Coordinates of C-alpha atoms in Angstrom, one line a residue:
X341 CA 154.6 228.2 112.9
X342 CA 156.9 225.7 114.5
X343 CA 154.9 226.2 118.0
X344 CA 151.9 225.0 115.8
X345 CA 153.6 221.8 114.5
X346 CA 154.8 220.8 117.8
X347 CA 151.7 221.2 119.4
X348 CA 149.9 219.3 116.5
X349 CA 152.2 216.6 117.0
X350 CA 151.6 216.6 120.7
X351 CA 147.6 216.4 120.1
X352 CA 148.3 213.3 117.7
X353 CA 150.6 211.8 119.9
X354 CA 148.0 212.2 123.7
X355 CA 144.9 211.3 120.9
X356 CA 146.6 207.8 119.9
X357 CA 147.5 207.1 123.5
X358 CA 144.0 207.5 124.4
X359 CA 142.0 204.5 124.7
X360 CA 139.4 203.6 121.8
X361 CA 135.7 203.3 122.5
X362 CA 135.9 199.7 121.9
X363 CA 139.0 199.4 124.5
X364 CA 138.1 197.9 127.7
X365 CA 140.6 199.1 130.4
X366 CA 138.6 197.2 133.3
X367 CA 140.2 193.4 133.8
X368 CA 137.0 192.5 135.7
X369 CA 134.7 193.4 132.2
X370 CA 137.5 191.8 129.7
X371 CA 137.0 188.3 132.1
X372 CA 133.7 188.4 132.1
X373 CA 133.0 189.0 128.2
X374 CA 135.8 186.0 127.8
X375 CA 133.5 184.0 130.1
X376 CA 130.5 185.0 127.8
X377 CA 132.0 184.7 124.7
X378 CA 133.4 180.9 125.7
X379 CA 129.6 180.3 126.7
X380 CA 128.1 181.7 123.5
X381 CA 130.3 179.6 121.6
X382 CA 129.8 176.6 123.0
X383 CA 126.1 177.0 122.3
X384 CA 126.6 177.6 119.0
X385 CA 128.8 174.3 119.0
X386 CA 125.6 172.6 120.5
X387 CA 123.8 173.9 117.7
X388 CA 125.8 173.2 115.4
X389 CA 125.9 169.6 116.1
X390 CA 121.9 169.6 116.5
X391 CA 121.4 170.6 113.1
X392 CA 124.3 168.8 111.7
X393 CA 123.7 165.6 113.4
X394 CA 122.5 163.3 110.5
X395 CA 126.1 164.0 108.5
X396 CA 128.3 163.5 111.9
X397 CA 126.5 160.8 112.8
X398 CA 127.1 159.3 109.0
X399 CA 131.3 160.1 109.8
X400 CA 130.9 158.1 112.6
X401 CA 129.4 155.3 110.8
X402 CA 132.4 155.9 108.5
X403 CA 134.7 155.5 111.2
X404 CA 133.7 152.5 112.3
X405 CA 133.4 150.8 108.6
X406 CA 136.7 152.3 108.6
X407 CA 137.7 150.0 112.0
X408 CA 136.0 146.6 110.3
X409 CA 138.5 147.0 107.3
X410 CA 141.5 147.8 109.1
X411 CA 140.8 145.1 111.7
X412 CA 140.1 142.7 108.9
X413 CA 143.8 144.0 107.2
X414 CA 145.2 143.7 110.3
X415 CA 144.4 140.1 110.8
X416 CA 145.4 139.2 107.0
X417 CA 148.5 140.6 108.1
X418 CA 149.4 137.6 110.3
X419 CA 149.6 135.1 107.5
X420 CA 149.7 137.3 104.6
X421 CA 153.3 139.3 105.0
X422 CA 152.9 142.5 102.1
X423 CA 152.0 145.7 102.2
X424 CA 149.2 147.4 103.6
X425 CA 147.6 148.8 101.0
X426 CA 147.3 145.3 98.6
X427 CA 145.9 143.6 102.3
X428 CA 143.6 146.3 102.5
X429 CA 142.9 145.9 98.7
X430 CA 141.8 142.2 98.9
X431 CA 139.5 142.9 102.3
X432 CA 137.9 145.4 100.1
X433 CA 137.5 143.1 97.5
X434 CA 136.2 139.9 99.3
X435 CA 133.3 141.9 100.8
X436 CA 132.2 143.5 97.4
X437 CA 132.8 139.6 96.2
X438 CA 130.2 138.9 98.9
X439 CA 127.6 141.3 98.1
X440 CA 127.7 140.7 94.6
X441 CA 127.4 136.9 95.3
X442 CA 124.5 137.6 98.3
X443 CA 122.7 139.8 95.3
X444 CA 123.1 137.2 92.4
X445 CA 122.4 133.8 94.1
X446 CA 120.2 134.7 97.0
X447 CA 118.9 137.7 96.3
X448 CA 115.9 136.2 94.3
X449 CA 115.0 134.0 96.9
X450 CA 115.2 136.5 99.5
X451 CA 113.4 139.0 97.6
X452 CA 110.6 136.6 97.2
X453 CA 110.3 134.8 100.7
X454 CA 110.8 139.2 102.0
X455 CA 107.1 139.7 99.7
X456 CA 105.4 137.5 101.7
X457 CA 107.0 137.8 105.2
X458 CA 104.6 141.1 106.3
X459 CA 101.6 138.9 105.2
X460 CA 102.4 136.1 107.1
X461 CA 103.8 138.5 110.1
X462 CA 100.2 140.7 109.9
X463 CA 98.2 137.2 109.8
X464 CA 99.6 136.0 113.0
X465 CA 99.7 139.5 114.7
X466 CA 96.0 139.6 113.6
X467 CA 95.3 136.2 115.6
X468 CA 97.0 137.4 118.2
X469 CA 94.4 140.2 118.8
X470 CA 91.6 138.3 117.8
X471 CA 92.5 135.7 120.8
X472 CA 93.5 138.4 122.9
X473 CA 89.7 140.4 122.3
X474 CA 88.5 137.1 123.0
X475 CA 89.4 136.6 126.3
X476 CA 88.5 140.1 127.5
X477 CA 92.1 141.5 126.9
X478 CA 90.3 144.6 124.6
X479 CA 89.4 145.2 120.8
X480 CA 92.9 145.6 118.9
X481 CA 92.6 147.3 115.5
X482 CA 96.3 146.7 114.0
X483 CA 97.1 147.4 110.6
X484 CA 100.0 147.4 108.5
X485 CA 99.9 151.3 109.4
X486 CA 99.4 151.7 112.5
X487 CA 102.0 148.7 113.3
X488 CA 104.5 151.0 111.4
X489 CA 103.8 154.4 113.0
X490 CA 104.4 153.1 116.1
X491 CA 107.8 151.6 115.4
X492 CA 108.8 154.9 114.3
X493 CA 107.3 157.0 117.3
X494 CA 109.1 154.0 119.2
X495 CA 112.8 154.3 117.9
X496 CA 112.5 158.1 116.8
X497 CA 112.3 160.3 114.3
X498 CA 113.7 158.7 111.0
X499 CA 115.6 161.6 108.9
X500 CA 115.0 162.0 105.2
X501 CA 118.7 161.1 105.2
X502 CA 117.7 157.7 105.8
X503 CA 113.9 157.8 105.4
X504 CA 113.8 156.4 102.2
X505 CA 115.5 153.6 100.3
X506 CA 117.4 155.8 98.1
X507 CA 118.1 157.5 101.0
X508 CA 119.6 154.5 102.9
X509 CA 120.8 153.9 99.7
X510 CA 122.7 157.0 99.1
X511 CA 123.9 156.7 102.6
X512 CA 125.9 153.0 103.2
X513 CA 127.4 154.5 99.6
X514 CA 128.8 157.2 101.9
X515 CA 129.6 155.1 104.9
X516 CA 131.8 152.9 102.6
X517 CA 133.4 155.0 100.6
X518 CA 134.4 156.7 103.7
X519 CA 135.6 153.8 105.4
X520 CA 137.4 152.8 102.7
X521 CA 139.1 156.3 102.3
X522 CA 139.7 156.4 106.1
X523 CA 140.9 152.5 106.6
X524 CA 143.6 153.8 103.6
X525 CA 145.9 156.0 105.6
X526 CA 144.4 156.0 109.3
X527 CA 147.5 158.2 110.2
X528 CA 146.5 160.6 108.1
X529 CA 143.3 161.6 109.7
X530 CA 144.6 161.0 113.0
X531 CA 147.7 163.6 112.8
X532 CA 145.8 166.0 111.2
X533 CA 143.2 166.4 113.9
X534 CA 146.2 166.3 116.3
X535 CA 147.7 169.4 114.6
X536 CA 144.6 171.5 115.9
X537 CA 144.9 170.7 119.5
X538 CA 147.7 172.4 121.5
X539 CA 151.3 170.5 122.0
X540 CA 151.0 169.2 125.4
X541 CA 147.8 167.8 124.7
X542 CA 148.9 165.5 121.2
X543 CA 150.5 162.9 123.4
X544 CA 147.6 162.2 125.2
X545 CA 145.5 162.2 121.9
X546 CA 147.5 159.8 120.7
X547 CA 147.3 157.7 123.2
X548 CA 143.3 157.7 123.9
X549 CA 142.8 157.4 120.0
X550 CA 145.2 154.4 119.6
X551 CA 143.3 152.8 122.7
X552 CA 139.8 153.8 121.1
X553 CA 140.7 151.8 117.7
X554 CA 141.6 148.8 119.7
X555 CA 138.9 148.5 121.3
X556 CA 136.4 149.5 118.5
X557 CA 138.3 146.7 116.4
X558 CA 137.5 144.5 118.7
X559 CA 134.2 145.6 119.6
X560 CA 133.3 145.1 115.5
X561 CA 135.0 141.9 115.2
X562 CA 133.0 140.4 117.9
X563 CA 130.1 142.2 116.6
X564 CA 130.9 140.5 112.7
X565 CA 131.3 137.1 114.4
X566 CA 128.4 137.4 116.4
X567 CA 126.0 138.2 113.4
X568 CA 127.5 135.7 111.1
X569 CA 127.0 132.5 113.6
X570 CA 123.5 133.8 114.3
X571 CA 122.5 134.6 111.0
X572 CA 124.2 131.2 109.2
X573 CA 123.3 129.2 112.3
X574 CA 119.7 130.7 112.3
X575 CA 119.3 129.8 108.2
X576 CA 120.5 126.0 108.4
X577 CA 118.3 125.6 111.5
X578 CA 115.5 126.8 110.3
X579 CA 115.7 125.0 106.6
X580 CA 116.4 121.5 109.3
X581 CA 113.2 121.5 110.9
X582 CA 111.1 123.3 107.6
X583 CA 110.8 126.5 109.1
X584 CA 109.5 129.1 105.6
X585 CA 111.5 131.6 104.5
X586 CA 114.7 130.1 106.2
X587 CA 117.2 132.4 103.8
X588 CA 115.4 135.9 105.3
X589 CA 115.3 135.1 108.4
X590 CA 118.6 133.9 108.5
X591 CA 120.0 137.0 107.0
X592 CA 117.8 139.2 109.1
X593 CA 118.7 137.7 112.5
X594 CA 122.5 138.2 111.4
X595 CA 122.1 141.8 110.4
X596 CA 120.0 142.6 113.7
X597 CA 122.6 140.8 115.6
X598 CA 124.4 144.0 114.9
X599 CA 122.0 145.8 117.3
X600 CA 122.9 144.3 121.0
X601 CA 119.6 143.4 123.1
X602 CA 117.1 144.8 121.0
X603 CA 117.6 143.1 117.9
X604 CA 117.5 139.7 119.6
X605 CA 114.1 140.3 120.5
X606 CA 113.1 141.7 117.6
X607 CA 114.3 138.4 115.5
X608 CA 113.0 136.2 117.6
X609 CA 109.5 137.6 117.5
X610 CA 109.8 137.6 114.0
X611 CA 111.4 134.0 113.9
X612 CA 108.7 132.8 116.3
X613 CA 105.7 134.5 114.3
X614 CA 106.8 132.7 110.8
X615 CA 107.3 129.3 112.8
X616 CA 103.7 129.1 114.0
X617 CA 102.3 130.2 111.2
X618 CA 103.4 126.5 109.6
X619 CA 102.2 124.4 113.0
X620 CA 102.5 124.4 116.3
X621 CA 105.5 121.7 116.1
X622 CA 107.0 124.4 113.9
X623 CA 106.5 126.9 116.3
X624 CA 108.1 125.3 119.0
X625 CA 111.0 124.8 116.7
X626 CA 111.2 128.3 116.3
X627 CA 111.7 128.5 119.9
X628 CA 114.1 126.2 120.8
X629 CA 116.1 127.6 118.0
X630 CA 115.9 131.3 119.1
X631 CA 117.2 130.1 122.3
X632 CA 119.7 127.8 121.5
X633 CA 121.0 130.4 119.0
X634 CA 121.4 133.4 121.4
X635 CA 122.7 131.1 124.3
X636 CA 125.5 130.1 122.1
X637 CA 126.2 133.9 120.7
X638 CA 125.7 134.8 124.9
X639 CA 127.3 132.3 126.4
X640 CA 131.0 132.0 123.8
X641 CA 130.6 134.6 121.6
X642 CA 130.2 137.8 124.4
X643 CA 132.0 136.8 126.8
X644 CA 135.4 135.7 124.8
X645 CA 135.0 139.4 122.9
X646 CA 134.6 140.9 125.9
X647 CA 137.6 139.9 127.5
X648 CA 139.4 141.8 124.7
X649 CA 137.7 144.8 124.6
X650 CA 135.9 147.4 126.8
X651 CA 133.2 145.2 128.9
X652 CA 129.7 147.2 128.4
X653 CA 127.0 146.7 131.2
X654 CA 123.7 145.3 129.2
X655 CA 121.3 148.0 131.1
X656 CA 124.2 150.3 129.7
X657 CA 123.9 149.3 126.2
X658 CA 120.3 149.2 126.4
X659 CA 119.6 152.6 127.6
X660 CA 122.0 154.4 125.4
X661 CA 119.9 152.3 122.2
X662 CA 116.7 153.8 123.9
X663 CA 118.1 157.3 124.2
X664 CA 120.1 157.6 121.0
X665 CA 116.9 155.2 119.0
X666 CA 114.3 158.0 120.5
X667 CA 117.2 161.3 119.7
X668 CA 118.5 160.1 116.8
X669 CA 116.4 157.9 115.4
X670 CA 117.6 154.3 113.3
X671 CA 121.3 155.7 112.7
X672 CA 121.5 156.5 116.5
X673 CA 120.1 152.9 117.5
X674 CA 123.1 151.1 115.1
X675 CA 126.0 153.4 116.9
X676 CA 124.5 153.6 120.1
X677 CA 126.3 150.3 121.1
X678 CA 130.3 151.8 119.2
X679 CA 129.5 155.2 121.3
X680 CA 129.0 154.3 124.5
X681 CA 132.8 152.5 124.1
X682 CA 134.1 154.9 122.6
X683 CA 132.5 157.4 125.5
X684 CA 133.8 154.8 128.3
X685 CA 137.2 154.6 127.2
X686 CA 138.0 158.8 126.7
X687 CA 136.4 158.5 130.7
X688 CA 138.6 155.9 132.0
X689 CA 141.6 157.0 130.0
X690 CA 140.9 160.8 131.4
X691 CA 140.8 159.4 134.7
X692 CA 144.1 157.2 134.5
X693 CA 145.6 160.9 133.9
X694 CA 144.2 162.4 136.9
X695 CA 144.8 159.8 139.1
X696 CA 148.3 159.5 140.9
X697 CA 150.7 156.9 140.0
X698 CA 150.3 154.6 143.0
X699 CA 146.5 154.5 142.4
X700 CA 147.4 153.5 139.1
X701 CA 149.1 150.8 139.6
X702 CA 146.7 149.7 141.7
X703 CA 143.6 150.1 139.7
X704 CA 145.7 148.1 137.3
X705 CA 146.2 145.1 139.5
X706 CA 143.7 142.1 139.5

């Protein structure tokens, strides 16, 4: 009987040091299926990130709303000396001062001069084709339609997220609460993302992020300054020399100031459509002041911001709007511009790491 328990015992001991069909013995198979399983998962990430692009690229316009109020708390801080949180309080409180003012004593105006700008925009796109059929340039048949269609086959697929105007709507609510919640405690965010990446790799992290928010500040200020010295210097221009609607298209060459390269041209074709429509003279005017406008936010405005903060090559800028416009449509087109910065400085911060000290220093040096 005792011969029976000790070989029972023996039996369960050999049977749990055998291995388990699901136990790999082979180090060549458990490397392999760790290659595979890294692949698989980072196709899922890629995705993930497909489907989810509308939302992350909704944090990221977060992030950066976040950036405009921090950078504008920051610089109250210079001649302001309390605490964060009431400096942040009154940034937050000037621009929904602003709004509320833009909505109550412009708004009306706006709204009304914004009825009839597609009318007069359609009437001088109409005599554009009708002069260009008649010098044996082809029949154009341009509607309202057709005009609109192609905007949108021309800058991508707009999302239901931002398709609509409850939609766009729904979505600055979003952005700005966000912002607002991140521009609170930027720390916050910051450590907590840090905790998920291994210990030698938070100082680094640190490092890149704090050089990233510089530079986006920056990159926003510029942007901010830029928009409101086209879009006020654009309005009183344009009411000097009787241009119509003078409030809407100042206040839509300042927000397309936002978008670099492409939403100069797309102001000033609007800008120079309205002019005509009153007179050649006021055409011409339209001109000049297009011109004289972008040379000034060209010549001081860009060059003084980009001293600052990361230098972006225009070709660069303008082929990241045309990949990210076409990708992911109007949302992508807005952030292409705060990507590709952010993109340039993980790369030249990544290579400041690999490279050795004395090439360093000398990359450093003028």
């Amino acid at each position: 009987m005792a011969a029976t328990s000790e070989e029972a015992a023996a039996q369960a001991k050999a049977q749990d040091a055998a291995p388990g069909p699901t136990e790999i013995r082979s180090q060549l198979v458990r490397t392999e299926l760790l290659k595979a399983a890294v692949w698989l998962g980072l196709a899922l990430l890629v995705g993930v990130c497909i489907v989810l692009i509308q939302p992350i690229l909704l944090i990221f316009a977060g992030i950066v709303m976040a950036s405009m109020l921090d950078g504008g708390t920051r610089l109250l801080g210079r001649i302001l000396p309390i605490a964060r949180g009431w400096r942040l309080l009154i940034v937050c409180l000037s621009l929904v001062a602003f709004l509320i003012w833009t909505m109550m004593f412009a708004g009306s105006q706006i709204a009304d001069q914004a009825a009839t700008l597609q009318t007069v925009v359609m009437g001088q796109v109409e005599r554009i084709a009708a002069w260009a059929g008649e010098h044996g340039m082809g029949e154009f048949q341009l509607d309202t339609k057709t005009i609109t269609d192609n905007m949108a086959g021309t800058f991508g697929r707009v999302t239901a997220a931002v398709g609509t105007v409850l939609g766009a709507l729904t979505s600055l609510v979003m952005v700005l609460v966000l912002g607002v919640f991140i521009a609170i405690e930027p720390r916050l965010y910051e450590r907590g993302v840090a905790w998920m990446l291994p210990m030698k790799a938070r100082e680094n992290f640190y490092i890149t992020t704090a050089r990233m928010g510089f530079t986006l500040r920056r990159l926003m200020a510029g942007r901010l300054l830029g928009m409101a010295v086209e879009g006020v210097g654009t309005w009183l221009a344009c009411m000097a020399v009787g241009i119509p609607m003078a409030a809407l298209m100042g206040l839509l060459t300042g927000l397309l100031a936002f978008i670099p390269n492409i939403g100069a041209i797309v102001s000033g074709v609007l800008l120079v459509l309205v002019g005509f429509s009153a007179g050649t003279d006021t055409g011409l005017w339209a001109i000049a002041i297009y011109f004289i406008v972008q040379t000034v936010d060209g010549y001081l405005i860009v060059p003084m911001v980009a001293k600052q903060t990361v230098d972006l090559a225009p070709a660069l800028v303008l082929g990241a709007q045309i990949l990210f416009g076409a990708l992911l449509g109007i949302m992508g087109l807005f952030l292409a511009d705060p990507i590709v910065a952010m993109i340039k400085v993980a790369l030249e911060r990544e290579a400041e790491r690999n490279a050795g000290p004395g090439q360093t220093k000398a990359a450093a040096s003028p």
